[in-house]
PDB file of C-alpha atoms in Angstrom:
ATOM      1  CA  MET A1375      37.624 -11.437  38.680  1.00  0.00           C
ATOM      2  CA  SER A1376      36.125 -14.923  38.433  1.00  0.00           C
ATOM      3  CA  SER A1377      33.117 -13.807  36.378  1.00  0.00           C
ATOM      4  CA  ILE A1378      35.421 -12.110  33.884  1.00  0.00           C
ATOM      5  CA  THR A1379      38.003 -14.881  33.633  1.00  0.00           C
ATOM      6  CA  ASP A1380      35.185 -17.420  33.161  1.00  0.00           C
ATOM      7  CA  ALA A1381      33.393 -15.384  30.460  1.00  0.00           C
ATOM      8  CA  ALA A1382      32.876 -17.340  27.224  1.00  0.00           C
ATOM      9  CA  LEU A1383      32.387 -15.833  23.788  1.00  0.00           C
ATOM     10  CA  ASP A1384      29.161 -17.781  23.184  1.00  0.00           C
ATOM     11  CA  GLN A1385      27.588 -16.049  26.214  1.00  0.00           C
ATOM     12  CA  TYR A1386      28.264 -12.574  24.801  1.00  0.00           C
ATOM     13  CA  ARG A1387      28.470 -12.985  21.000  1.00  0.00           C
ATOM     14  CA  ASP A1388      25.118 -11.223  20.423  1.00  0.00           C
ATOM     15  CA  MET A1389      26.397  -8.068  22.129  1.00  0.00           C
ATOM     16  CA  TYR A1390      29.018  -7.423  19.444  1.00  0.00           C
ATOM     17  CA  GLN A1391      27.979  -5.644  16.240  1.00  0.00           C
ATOM     18  CA  GLN A1392      29.772  -6.748  13.090  1.00  0.00           C
ATOM     19  CA  SER A1393      31.974  -4.055  11.557  1.00  0.00           C
ATOM     20  CA  PRO A1394      32.588  -3.992   7.796  1.00  0.00           C
ATOM     21  CA  LEU A1395      36.302  -3.762   8.693  1.00  0.00           C
ATOM     22  CA  CYS A1396      36.398  -6.989  10.713  1.00  0.00           C
ATOM     23  CA  THR A1397      36.045 -10.438   9.148  1.00  0.00           C
ATOM     24  CA  LYS A1398      33.269 -12.827  10.158  1.00  0.00           C
ATOM     25  CA  ALA A1399      35.866 -14.894  12.046  1.00  0.00           C
ATOM     26  CA  GLU A1400      36.873 -11.844  14.134  1.00  0.00           C
ATOM     27  CA  ILE A1401      35.111 -10.059  16.994  1.00  0.00           C
ATOM     28  CA  THR A1402      34.341  -6.359  16.552  1.00  0.00           C
ATOM     29  CA  LEU A1403      35.332  -5.107  20.005  1.00  0.00           C
ATOM     30  CA  TRP A1404      34.665  -1.455  19.195  1.00  0.00           C
ATOM     31  CA  ASN A1405      33.171   0.292  16.190  1.00  0.00           C
ATOM     32  CA  CYS A1406      32.660   3.914  15.148  1.00  0.00           C
ATOM     33  CA  GLU A1407      30.974   5.017  11.933  1.00  0.00           C
ATOM     34  CA  THR A1408      30.910   8.697  11.016  1.00  0.00           C
ATOM     35  CA  GLY A1409      29.668   9.532   7.533  1.00  0.00           C
ATOM     36  CA  LYS A1410      31.905   7.714   5.070  1.00  0.00           C
ATOM     37  CA  ARG A1411      34.548   6.846   7.669  1.00  0.00           C
ATOM     38  CA  VAL A1412      34.629   3.660   9.755  1.00  0.00           C
ATOM     39  CA  PHE A1413      36.977   2.952  12.679  1.00  0.00           C
ATOM     40  CA  SER A1414      37.041  -0.498  14.292  1.00  0.00           C
ATOM     41  CA  LEU A1415      38.976  -2.574  16.781  1.00  0.00           C
ATOM     42  CA  CYS A1416      39.014  -6.148  15.502  1.00  0.00           C
ATOM     43  CA  SER A1417      40.117  -9.151  17.534  1.00  0.00           C
ATOM     44  CA  SER A1418      40.794 -12.814  17.103  1.00  0.00           C
ATOM     45  CA  PRO A1419      38.256 -14.842  19.144  1.00  0.00           C
ATOM     46  CA  VAL A1420      40.952 -15.770  21.697  1.00  0.00           C
ATOM     47  CA  VAL A1421      43.777 -13.476  22.775  1.00  0.00           C
ATOM     48  CA  THR A1422      46.534 -14.249  25.281  1.00  0.00           C
ATOM     49  CA  ARG A1423      49.932 -12.737  26.008  1.00  0.00           C
ATOM     50  CA  THR A1424      51.485 -14.871  23.240  1.00  0.00           C
ATOM     51  CA  THR A1425      48.658 -15.706  20.806  1.00  0.00           C
ATOM     52  CA  GLY A1426      45.861 -13.955  18.968  1.00  0.00           C
ATOM     53  CA  TYR A1427      45.723 -10.270  18.046  1.00  0.00           C
ATOM     54  CA  LEU A1428      43.945  -6.939  18.246  1.00  0.00           C
ATOM     55  CA  GLN A1429      44.050  -4.621  15.270  1.00  0.00           C
ATOM     56  CA  TYR A1430      42.673  -1.074  14.960  1.00  0.00           C
ATOM     57  CA  ARG A1431      41.471  -0.362  11.431  1.00  0.00           C
ATOM     58  CA  ALA A1432      40.195   2.735   9.645  1.00  0.00           C
ATOM     59  CA  SER A1433      38.566   3.228   6.262  1.00  0.00           C
ATOM     60  CA  ASN A1434      37.211   6.078   4.185  1.00  0.00           C
ATOM     61  CA  ALA A1435      34.440   5.456   1.654  1.00  0.00           C
ATOM     62  CA  GLY A1436      34.988   1.697   2.028  1.00  0.00           C
ATOM     63  CA  LYS A1437      38.746   1.837   1.293  1.00  0.00           C
ATOM     64  CA  PRO A1438      41.113   0.790   4.109  1.00  0.00           C
ATOM     65  CA  THR A1439      43.328   3.727   5.120  1.00  0.00           C
ATOM     66  CA  PHE A1440      45.093   2.583   8.289  1.00  0.00           C
ATOM     67  CA  ALA A1441      45.782  -0.504  10.391  1.00  0.00           C
ATOM     68  CA  TYR A1442      47.607  -0.691  13.738  1.00  0.00           C
ATOM     69  CA  PRO A1443      49.641  -2.715  14.181  1.00  0.00           C
ATOM     70  CA  ALA A1444      50.364  -3.272  10.504  1.00  0.00           C
ATOM     71  CA  ILE A1445      50.574  -7.046  11.020  1.00  0.00           C
ATOM     72  CA  LYS A1446      48.389  -9.232  13.231  1.00  0.00           C
ATOM     73  CA  THR A1447      50.439  -9.917  16.340  1.00  0.00           C
ATOM     74  CA  PRO A1448      49.770 -10.507  20.065  1.00  0.00           C
ATOM     75  CA  PRO A1449      48.806  -7.105  21.541  1.00  0.00           C
ATOM     76  CA  LEU A1450      50.925  -7.132  24.727  1.00  0.00           C
ATOM     77  CA  GLY A1451      52.973  -3.918  24.782  1.00  0.00           C
ATOM     78  CA  LEU A1452      50.997  -2.408  21.876  1.00  0.00           C
ATOM     79  CA  PHE A1453      47.668  -1.586  23.543  1.00  0.00           C
ATOM     80  CA  LYS A1454      46.547  -0.573  27.031  1.00  0.00           C
ATOM     81  CA  TYR A1455      43.052  -1.282  28.397  1.00  0.00           C
ATOM     82  CA  ASN A1456      41.457   0.781  31.167  1.00  0.00           C
ATOM     83  CA  SER A1457      38.283  -0.029  33.082  1.00  0.00           C
ATOM     84  CA  PHE A1458      37.076   2.613  35.506  1.00  0.00           C
ATOM     85  CA  GLY A1459      34.923   2.330  38.621  1.00  0.00           C
ATOM     86  CA  ASN A1460      32.128   4.351  36.980  1.00  0.00           C
ATOM     87  CA  GLY A1461      31.749   1.743  34.212  1.00  0.00           C
ATOM     88  CA  ASN A1462      33.691   3.651  31.572  1.00  0.00           C
ATOM     89  CA  ALA A1463      36.408   1.868  29.587  1.00  0.00           C
ATOM     90  CA  SER A1464      39.057   2.779  27.033  1.00  0.00           C
ATOM     91  CA  ILE A1465      41.759   1.296  24.853  1.00  0.00           C
ATOM     92  CA  GLU A1466      44.897   3.284  24.096  1.00  0.00           C
ATOM     93  CA  PHE A1467      47.831   2.947  21.728  1.00  0.00           C
ATOM     94  CA  THR A1468      50.543   5.109  20.201  1.00  0.00           C
ATOM     95  CA  ASN A1469      51.599   5.043  16.542  1.00  0.00           C
ATOM     96  CA  ASN A1470      54.290   7.304  15.040  1.00  0.00           C
ATOM     97  CA  GLY A1471      54.013   9.610  18.059  1.00  0.00           C
ATOM     98  CA  TYR A1472      50.231   9.986  17.757  1.00  0.00           C
ATOM     99  CA  HIS A1473      48.360   8.804  20.854  1.00  0.00           C
ATOM    100  CA  TYR A1474      44.944   7.234  20.232  1.00  0.00           C
ATOM    101  CA  THR A1475      42.249   6.709  22.859  1.00  0.00           C
ATOM    102  CA  LEU A1476      39.101   4.760  22.023  1.00  0.00           C
ATOM    103  CA  ALA A1477      36.835   6.031  24.796  1.00  0.00           C
ATOM    104  CA  ASP A1478      33.723   4.054  25.662  1.00  0.00           C
ATOM    105  CA  PRO A1479      31.721   5.731  28.432  1.00  0.00           C
ATOM    106  CA  LEU A1480      29.018   3.537  29.921  1.00  0.00           C
ATOM    107  CA  ARG A1481      26.350   6.260  29.882  1.00  0.00           C
ATOM    108  CA  ASP A1482      27.417   8.507  27.010  1.00  0.00           C
ATOM    109  CA  THR A1483      28.543   8.335  23.403  1.00  0.00           C
ATOM    110  CA  SER A1484      31.920   6.905  22.497  1.00  0.00           C
ATOM    111  CA  SER A1485      34.724   8.812  20.819  1.00  0.00           C
ATOM    112  CA  ILE A1486      38.213   8.585  19.399  1.00  0.00           C
ATOM    113  CA  VAL A1487      40.709  11.115  20.715  1.00  0.00           C
ATOM    114  CA  VAL A1488      43.945  11.518  18.760  1.00  0.00           C
ATOM    115  CA  SER A1489      46.753  13.571  20.314  1.00  0.00           C
ATOM    116  CA  ALA A1490      49.464  14.840  17.983  1.00  0.00           C
ATOM    117  CA  PRO A1491      53.126  14.328  18.871  1.00  0.00           C
ATOM    118  CA  GLY A1492      55.329  17.107  20.141  1.00  0.00           C
ATOM    119  CA  ALA A1493      54.817  20.062  22.437  1.00  0.00           C
ATOM    120  CA  SER A1494      51.522  21.155  20.883  1.00  0.00           C
ATOM    121  CA  GLY A1495      49.858  17.800  21.594  1.00  0.00           C
ATOM    122  CA  LYS A1496      46.877  19.077  19.599  1.00  0.00           C
ATOM    123  CA  LYS A1497      43.876  16.838  20.233  1.00  0.00           C
ATOM    124  CA  THR A1498      41.288  15.825  17.676  1.00  0.00           C
ATOM    125  CA  GLU A1499      38.089  14.180  18.886  1.00  0.00           C
ATOM    126  CA  ILE A1500      35.829  12.141  16.631  1.00  0.00           C
ATOM    127  CA  ALA A1501      32.354  11.630  18.078  1.00  0.00           C
ATOM    128  CA  CYS A1502      30.843   8.165  17.728  1.00  0.00           C
ATOM    129  CA  GLY A1503      27.588   6.562  18.747  1.00  0.00           C
ATOM    130  CA  PRO A1504      27.223   4.463  21.880  1.00  0.00           C
ATOM    131  CA  ASN A1505      29.111   1.164  21.742  1.00  0.00           C
ATOM    132  CA  GLN A1506      29.305  -0.332  25.238  1.00  0.00           C
ATOM    133  CA  THR A1507      31.381  -3.297  24.078  1.00  0.00           C
ATOM    134  CA  LEU A1508      34.596  -2.425  25.908  1.00  0.00           C
ATOM    135  CA  GLN A1509      32.688  -3.144  29.138  1.00  0.00           C
ATOM    136  CA  VAL A1510      31.357  -6.543  28.021  1.00  0.00           C
ATOM    137  CA  ASN A1511      32.722  -9.311  30.267  1.00  0.00           C
ATOM    138  CA  TYR A1512      34.202 -11.211  27.317  1.00  0.00           C
ATOM    139  CA  THR A1513      36.061  -8.084  26.129  1.00  0.00           C
ATOM    140  CA  MET A1514      37.380  -7.667  29.664  1.00  0.00           C
ATOM    141  CA  ARG A1515      38.474 -11.301  29.680  1.00  0.00           C
ATOM    142  CA  LEU A1516      40.410 -10.813  26.421  1.00  0.00           C
ATOM    143  CA  MET A1517      42.130  -7.719  27.853  1.00  0.00           C
ATOM    144  CA  TYR A1518      42.956  -9.564  31.082  1.00  0.00           C
ATOM    145  CA  ASP A1519      44.218 -12.704  29.302  1.00  0.00           C
ATOM    146  CA  ALA A1520      46.321 -10.574  26.943  1.00  0.00           C
ATOM    147  CA  GLY A1521      47.934  -8.657  29.822  1.00  0.00           C
ATOM    148  CA  LEU A1522      46.556  -5.300  28.614  1.00  0.00           C
ATOM    149  CA  TRP A1523      44.468  -4.415  31.662  1.00  0.00           C
ATOM    150  CA  GLU A1524      45.972  -1.456  33.487  1.00  0.00           C
ATOM    151  CA  ASP A1525      45.261  -1.073  37.192  1.00  0.00           C
ATOM    152  CA  ASP A1526      43.762   2.330  38.037  1.00  0.00           C
TER     153      ASP A1526
END
């Protein structure tokens, strides 16, 4: 873990693309653009269990349509981060019964999977381009420092 816990933003800043949904002061940890829709995971530069924030945002034709959580707050208990032995990573959260997974495979294209509440659990998958930023050491450090990293 030492390489991850020692990771500094300046070492990895160039690996993060800027999303139109995240401010210049924020890090775009994950971004998906499909036609007129944009989905992004924005982060404060430092996140711990008690400070900073992650916020998932969506827009359609440049107009914000959704933000989770609604207010910027420390992410512990709101998000779950998974890093798998094959290099894949994901971030998950649940809002109003809908379960969201931002999937970031190391060697494939990323996607958003939304599972509806209830018995049907109907899944909708939105295909995205490759991102590879959920595997960046600084992203992993933020997830670790924030207490979001789930053990497989």
